[in-house]
Structure formats: structure tokens, C-alpha cells
mmCIF file of C-alpha atoms in Angstrom:
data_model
loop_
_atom_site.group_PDB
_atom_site.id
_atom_site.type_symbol
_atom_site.label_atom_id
_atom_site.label_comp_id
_atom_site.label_asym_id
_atom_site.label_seq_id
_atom_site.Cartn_x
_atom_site.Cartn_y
_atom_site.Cartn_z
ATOM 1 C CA UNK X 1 -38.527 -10.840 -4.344
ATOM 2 C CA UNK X 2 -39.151 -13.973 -2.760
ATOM 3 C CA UNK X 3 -37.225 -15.076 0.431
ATOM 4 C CA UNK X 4 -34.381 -17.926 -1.380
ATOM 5 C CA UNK X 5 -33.884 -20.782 0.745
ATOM 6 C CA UNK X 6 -30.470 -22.495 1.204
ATOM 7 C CA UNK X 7 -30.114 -25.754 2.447
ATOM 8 C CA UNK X 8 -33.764 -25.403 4.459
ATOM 9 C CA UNK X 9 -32.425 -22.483 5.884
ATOM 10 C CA UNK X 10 -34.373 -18.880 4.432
ATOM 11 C CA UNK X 11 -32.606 -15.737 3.147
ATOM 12 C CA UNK X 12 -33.801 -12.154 2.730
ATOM 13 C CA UNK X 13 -32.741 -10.554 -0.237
ATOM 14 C CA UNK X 14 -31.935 -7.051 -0.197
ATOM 15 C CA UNK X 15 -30.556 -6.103 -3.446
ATOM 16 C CA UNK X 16 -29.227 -7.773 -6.724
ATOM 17 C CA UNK X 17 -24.917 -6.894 -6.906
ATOM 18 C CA UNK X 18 -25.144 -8.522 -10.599
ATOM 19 C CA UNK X 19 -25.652 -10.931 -12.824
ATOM 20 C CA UNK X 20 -26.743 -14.589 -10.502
ATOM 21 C CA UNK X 21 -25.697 -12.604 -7.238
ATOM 22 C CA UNK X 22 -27.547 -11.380 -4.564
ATOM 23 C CA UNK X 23 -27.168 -9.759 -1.208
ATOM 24 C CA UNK X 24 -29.349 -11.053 0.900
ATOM 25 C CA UNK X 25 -29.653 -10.864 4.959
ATOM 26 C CA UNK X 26 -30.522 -13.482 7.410
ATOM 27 C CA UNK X 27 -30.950 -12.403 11.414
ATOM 28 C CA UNK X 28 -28.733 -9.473 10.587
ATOM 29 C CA UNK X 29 -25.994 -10.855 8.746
ATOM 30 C CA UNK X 30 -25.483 -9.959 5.045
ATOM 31 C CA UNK X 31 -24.362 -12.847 2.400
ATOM 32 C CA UNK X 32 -23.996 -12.560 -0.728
ATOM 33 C CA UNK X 33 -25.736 -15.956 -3.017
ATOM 34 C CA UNK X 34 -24.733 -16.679 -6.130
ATOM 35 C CA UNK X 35 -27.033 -19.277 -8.030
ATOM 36 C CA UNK X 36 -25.044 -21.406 -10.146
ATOM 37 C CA UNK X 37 -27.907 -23.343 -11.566
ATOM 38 C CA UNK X 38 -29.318 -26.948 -11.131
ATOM 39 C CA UNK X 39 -27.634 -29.910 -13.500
ATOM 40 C CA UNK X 40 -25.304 -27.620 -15.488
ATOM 41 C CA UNK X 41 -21.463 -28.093 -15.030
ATOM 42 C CA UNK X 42 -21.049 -24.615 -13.317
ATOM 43 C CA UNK X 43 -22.339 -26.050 -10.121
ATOM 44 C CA UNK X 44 -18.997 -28.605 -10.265
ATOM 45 C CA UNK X 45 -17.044 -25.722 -11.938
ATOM 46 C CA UNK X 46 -17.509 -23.557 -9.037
ATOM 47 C CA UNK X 47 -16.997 -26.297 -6.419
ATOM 48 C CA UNK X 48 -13.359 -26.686 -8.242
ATOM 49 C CA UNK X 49 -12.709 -23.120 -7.590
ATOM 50 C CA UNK X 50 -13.754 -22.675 -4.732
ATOM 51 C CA UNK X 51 -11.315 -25.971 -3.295
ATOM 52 C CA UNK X 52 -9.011 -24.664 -5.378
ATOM 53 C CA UNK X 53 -9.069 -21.314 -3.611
ATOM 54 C CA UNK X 54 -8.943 -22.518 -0.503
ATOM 55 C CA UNK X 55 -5.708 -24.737 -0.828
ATOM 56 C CA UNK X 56 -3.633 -22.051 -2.609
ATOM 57 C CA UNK X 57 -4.740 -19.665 0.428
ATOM 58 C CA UNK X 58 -5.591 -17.015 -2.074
ATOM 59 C CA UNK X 59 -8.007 -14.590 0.034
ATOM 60 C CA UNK X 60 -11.614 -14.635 -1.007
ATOM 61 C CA UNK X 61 -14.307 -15.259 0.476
ATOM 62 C CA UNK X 62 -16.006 -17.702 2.559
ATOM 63 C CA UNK X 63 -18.391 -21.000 1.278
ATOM 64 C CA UNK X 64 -20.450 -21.167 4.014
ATOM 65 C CA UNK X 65 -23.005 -23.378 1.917
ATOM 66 C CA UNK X 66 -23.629 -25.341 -1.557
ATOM 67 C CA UNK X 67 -26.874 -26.709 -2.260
ATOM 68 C CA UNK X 68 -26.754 -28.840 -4.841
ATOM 69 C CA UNK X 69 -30.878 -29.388 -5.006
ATOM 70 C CA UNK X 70 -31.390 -25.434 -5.530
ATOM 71 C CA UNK X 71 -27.996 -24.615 -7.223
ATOM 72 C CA UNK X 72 -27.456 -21.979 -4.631
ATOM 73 C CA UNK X 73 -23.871 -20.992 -3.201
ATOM 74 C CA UNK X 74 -24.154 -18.855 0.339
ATOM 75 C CA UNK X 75 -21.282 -16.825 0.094
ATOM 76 C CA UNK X 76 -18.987 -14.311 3.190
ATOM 77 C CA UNK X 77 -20.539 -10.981 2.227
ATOM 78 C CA UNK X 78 -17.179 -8.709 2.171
ATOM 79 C CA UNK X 79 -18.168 -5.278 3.403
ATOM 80 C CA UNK X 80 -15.943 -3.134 1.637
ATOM 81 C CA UNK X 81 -14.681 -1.255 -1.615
ATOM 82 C CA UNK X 82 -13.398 -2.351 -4.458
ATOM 83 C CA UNK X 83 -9.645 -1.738 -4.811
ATOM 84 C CA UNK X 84 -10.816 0.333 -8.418
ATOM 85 C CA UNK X 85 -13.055 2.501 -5.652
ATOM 86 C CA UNK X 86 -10.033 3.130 -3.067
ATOM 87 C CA UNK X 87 -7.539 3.961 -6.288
ATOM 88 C CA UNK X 88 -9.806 6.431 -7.485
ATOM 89 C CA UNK X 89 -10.163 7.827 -4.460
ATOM 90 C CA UNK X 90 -6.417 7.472 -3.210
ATOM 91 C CA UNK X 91 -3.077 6.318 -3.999
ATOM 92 C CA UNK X 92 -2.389 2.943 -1.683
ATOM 93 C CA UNK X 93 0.044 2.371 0.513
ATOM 94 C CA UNK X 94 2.929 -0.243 1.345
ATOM 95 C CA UNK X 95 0.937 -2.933 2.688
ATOM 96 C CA UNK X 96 -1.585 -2.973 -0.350
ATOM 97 C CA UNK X 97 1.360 -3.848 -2.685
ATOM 98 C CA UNK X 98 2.882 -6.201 -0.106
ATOM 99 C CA UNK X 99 -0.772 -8.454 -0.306
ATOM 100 C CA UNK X 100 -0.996 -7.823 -3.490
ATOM 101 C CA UNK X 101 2.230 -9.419 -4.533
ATOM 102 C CA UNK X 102 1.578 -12.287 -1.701
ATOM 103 C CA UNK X 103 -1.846 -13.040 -3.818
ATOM 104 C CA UNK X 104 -0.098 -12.877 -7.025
ATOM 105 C CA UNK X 105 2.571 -15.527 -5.708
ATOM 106 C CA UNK X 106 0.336 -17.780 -3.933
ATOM 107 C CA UNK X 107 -2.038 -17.931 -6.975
ATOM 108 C CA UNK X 108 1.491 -18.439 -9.332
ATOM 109 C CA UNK X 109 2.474 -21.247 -7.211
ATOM 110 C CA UNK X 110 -0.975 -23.004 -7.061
ATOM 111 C CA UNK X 111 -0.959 -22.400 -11.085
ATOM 112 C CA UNK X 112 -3.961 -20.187 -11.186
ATOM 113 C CA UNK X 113 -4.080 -17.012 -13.302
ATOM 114 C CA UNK X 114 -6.411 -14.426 -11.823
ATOM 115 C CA UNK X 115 -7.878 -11.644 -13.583
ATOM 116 C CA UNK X 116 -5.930 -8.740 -11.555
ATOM 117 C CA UNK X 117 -8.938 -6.145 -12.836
ATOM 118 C CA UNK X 118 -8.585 -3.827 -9.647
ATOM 119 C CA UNK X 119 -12.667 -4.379 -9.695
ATOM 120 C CA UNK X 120 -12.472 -7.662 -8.537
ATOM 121 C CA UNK X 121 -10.683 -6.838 -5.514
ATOM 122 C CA UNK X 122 -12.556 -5.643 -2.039
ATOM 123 C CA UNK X 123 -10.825 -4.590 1.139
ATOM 124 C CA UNK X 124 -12.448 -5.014 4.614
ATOM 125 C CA UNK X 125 -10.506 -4.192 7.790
ATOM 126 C CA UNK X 126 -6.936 -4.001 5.905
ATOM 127 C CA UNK X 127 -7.360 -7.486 4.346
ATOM 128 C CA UNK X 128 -7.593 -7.806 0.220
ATOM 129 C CA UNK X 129 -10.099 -10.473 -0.879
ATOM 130 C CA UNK X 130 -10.402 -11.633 -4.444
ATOM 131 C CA UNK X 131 -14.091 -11.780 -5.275
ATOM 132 C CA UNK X 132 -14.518 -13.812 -7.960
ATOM 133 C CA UNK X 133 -14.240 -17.602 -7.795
ATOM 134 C CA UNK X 134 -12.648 -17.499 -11.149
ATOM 135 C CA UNK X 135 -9.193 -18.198 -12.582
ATOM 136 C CA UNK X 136 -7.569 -19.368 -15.750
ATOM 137 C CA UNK X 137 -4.414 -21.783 -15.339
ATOM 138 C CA UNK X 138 -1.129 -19.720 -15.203
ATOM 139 C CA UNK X 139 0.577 -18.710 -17.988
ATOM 140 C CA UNK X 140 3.932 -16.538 -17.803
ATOM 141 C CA UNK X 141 3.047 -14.737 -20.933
ATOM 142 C CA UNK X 142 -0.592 -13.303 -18.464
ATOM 143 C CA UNK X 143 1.629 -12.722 -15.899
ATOM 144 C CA UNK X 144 0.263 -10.090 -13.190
ATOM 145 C CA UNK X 145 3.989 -7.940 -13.137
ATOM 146 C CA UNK X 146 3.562 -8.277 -17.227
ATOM 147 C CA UNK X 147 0.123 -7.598 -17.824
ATOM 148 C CA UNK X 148 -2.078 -5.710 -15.088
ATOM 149 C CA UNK X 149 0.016 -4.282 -12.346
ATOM 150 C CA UNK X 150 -0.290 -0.720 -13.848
ATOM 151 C CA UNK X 151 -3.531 -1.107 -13.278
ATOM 152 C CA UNK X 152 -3.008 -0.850 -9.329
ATOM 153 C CA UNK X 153 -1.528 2.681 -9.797
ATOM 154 C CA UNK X 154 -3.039 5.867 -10.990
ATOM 155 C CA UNK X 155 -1.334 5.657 -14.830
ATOM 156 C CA UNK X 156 -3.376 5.769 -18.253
ATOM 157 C CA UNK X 157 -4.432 2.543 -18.251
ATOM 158 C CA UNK X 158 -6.339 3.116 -14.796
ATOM 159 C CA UNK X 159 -7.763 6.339 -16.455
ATOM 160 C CA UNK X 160 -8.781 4.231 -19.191
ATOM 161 C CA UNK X 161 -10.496 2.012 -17.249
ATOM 162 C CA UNK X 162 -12.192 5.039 -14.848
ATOM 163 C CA UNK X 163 -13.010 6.617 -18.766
ATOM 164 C CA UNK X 164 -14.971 3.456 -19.455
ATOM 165 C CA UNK X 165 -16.757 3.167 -16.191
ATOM 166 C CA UNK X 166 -18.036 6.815 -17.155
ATOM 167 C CA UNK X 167 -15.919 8.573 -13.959
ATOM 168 C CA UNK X 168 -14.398 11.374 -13.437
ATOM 169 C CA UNK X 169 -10.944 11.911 -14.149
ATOM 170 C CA UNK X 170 -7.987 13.313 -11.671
ATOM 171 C CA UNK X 171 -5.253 14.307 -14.709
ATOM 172 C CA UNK X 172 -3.424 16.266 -11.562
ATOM 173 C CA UNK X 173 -2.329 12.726 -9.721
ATOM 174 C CA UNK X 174 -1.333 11.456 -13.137
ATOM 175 C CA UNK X 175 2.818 11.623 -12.695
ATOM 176 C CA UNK X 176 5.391 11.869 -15.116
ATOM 177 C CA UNK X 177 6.239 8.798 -17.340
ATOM 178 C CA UNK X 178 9.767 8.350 -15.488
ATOM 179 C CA UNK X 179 8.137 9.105 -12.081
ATOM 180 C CA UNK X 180 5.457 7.027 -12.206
ATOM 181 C CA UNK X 181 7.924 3.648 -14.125
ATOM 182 C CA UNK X 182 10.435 4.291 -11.447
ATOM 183 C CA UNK X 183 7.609 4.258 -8.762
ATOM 184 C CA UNK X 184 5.768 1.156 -10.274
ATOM 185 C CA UNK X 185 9.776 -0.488 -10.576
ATOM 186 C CA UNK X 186 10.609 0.118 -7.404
ATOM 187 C CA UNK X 187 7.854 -1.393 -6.318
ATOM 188 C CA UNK X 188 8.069 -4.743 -8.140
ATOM 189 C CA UNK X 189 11.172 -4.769 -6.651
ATOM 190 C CA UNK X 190 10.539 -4.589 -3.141
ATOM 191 C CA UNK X 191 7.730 -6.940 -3.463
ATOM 192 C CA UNK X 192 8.153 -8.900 -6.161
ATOM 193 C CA UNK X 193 8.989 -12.891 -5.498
#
């Protein structure tokens, strides 16, 4: 692969993380670039995000650059699982919930809807980022507590989701239907805004 060069500055790639994304390294430091094309609207589209983002103090990652004349977007490389990788490997604890519910509020209140996919999550040094600079505009019927919160425990719908992903399965963490409702209820309450 050829060096990518962002805003006359040059960029090592390493490895491709997916589709338009890249991990690349520059005098040590990893970033992750994400082209976004030249004269298409996602260039604009992901500018919106990104501000938007940034004002509702969601945590995701840092812009560090745009360049509009190579489509490029220089992105904080976040060195760390995904949440789905730390739930498979571990139940959380208390302060995972506590973010989790702050992102969930501070997206409600700016009016975004997040997809709450425990893959789109990454931890590094106790902080939760959201990775993608996505979002749909709230709605109450998508709501997080609704919709995707027992995805952030180990219940059937997280199995489904490791079944899918072709991983192994841990049926002996699985609790009890009332266990694991009282569990995930007790927690909406405690955090829960």
C-alpha cells in the first residue's frame, strides 16, 4: 500500500480495520483514516457528525484532520476492545453502566439516536468511546433502555449476536430469566436518567 497523505502531511498504513478505514502510523503514533470520498455528500455528512458529536459531548474519538482535496478524515486511533470483546470475555462492572447511561443521556438530550450494538463501543484506560460517527435523530420508540440494553449483558440476545459472529458460547454465565430481568432492572434503575 501506498503511504496516504493528509493535508501534506504522509501516513503509513499498517492494516485495513474495514470498509474506507485504515490504521495507519505516523512517527509512532497509530490513527485510524477513514476516506469519505471527494465531491460526494458524505464528506459534509461526516463533518455534521462529527460537530455534532462534539457539542453533545458524546465520547468518540478525536478529528485531528479533514481534507477536503483528498476526502481523507485522520481520526484518534482508540487502543482498545470492543465492549462485544470485554462482554464475552467478562461481565462489566458499575462504572461501565454508569457511562453507558451518561452516553445514552447526553446523546437523548442532543437528539441523536446511536446504534447501541456493543461492537461499536471501545474502551481505553476506563473511558467508553463510541466509534462510529453515525447517528439517526432520536426517537422514543429506538430508545437504548427499550431496544438494546440487553445487549450490554450476557442474555440471549448477546448469545445471538456472539452465534452470528461465529463465537463460542458460555451457556454457564447465562442466568435465570428472573435473575438476569431483576439484574438488568436494577440496573436501569440506578442509572437510568
Amino acid at each position: 500500500m501506498e503511504n496516504i497523505v493528509i493535508n501534506k502531511k504522509e501516513y503509513t498504513p499498517v492494516e485495513e480495520l474495514g470498509e474506507n478505514l485504515l490504521l495507519v502510523n505516523r512517527d509512532g503514533v497509530k490513527y485510524v483514516v477513514r476516506w469519505l470520498g471527494v465531491k460526494t455528500g458524505a464528506f459534509s455528512d461526516f463533518k455534521y457528525a462529527m460537530k455534532k458529536m462534539k457539542t453533545s459531548r458524546v465520547s468518540s474519538p478525536t478529528i485531528y484532520a479533514l481534507d477536503k482535496k483528498t476526502g481523507y478524515a485522520l481520526i484518534q486511533y482508540i487502543d482498545g476492545p470492543t465492549m462485544y470483546d470485554e462482554l464475552r470475555d467478562h461481565d462489566f462492572e458499575d462504572e461501565i453502566y454508569q457511562q453507558l447511561f451518561e452516553i445514552n443521556w447526553l446523546a437523548r438530550k442532543a437528539m441523536m439516536q446511536l446504534d447501541f450494538n456493543p461492537q461499536n463501543f471501545r474502551i481505553m484506560d476506563g473511558k467508553i468511546y463510541y466509534i462510529p460517527f453515525t447517528f439517526d435523530f432520536y426517537k422514543k420508540s429506538n430508545d437504548f433502555v427499550e431496544k438494546d440494553l440487553r445487549l450490554w449483558f450476557y442474555t440471549k440476545e448477546f448469545e445471538n449476536l456472539l452465534t452470528e459472529n461465529g463465537q463460542l458460547l458460555d451457556h454457564k454465565r447465562l442466568l435465570p430469566d428472573f435473575n438476569l430481568n431483576k439484574k438488568i432492572v436494577l440496573t436501569v434503575v440506578k442509572y437510568y436518567r
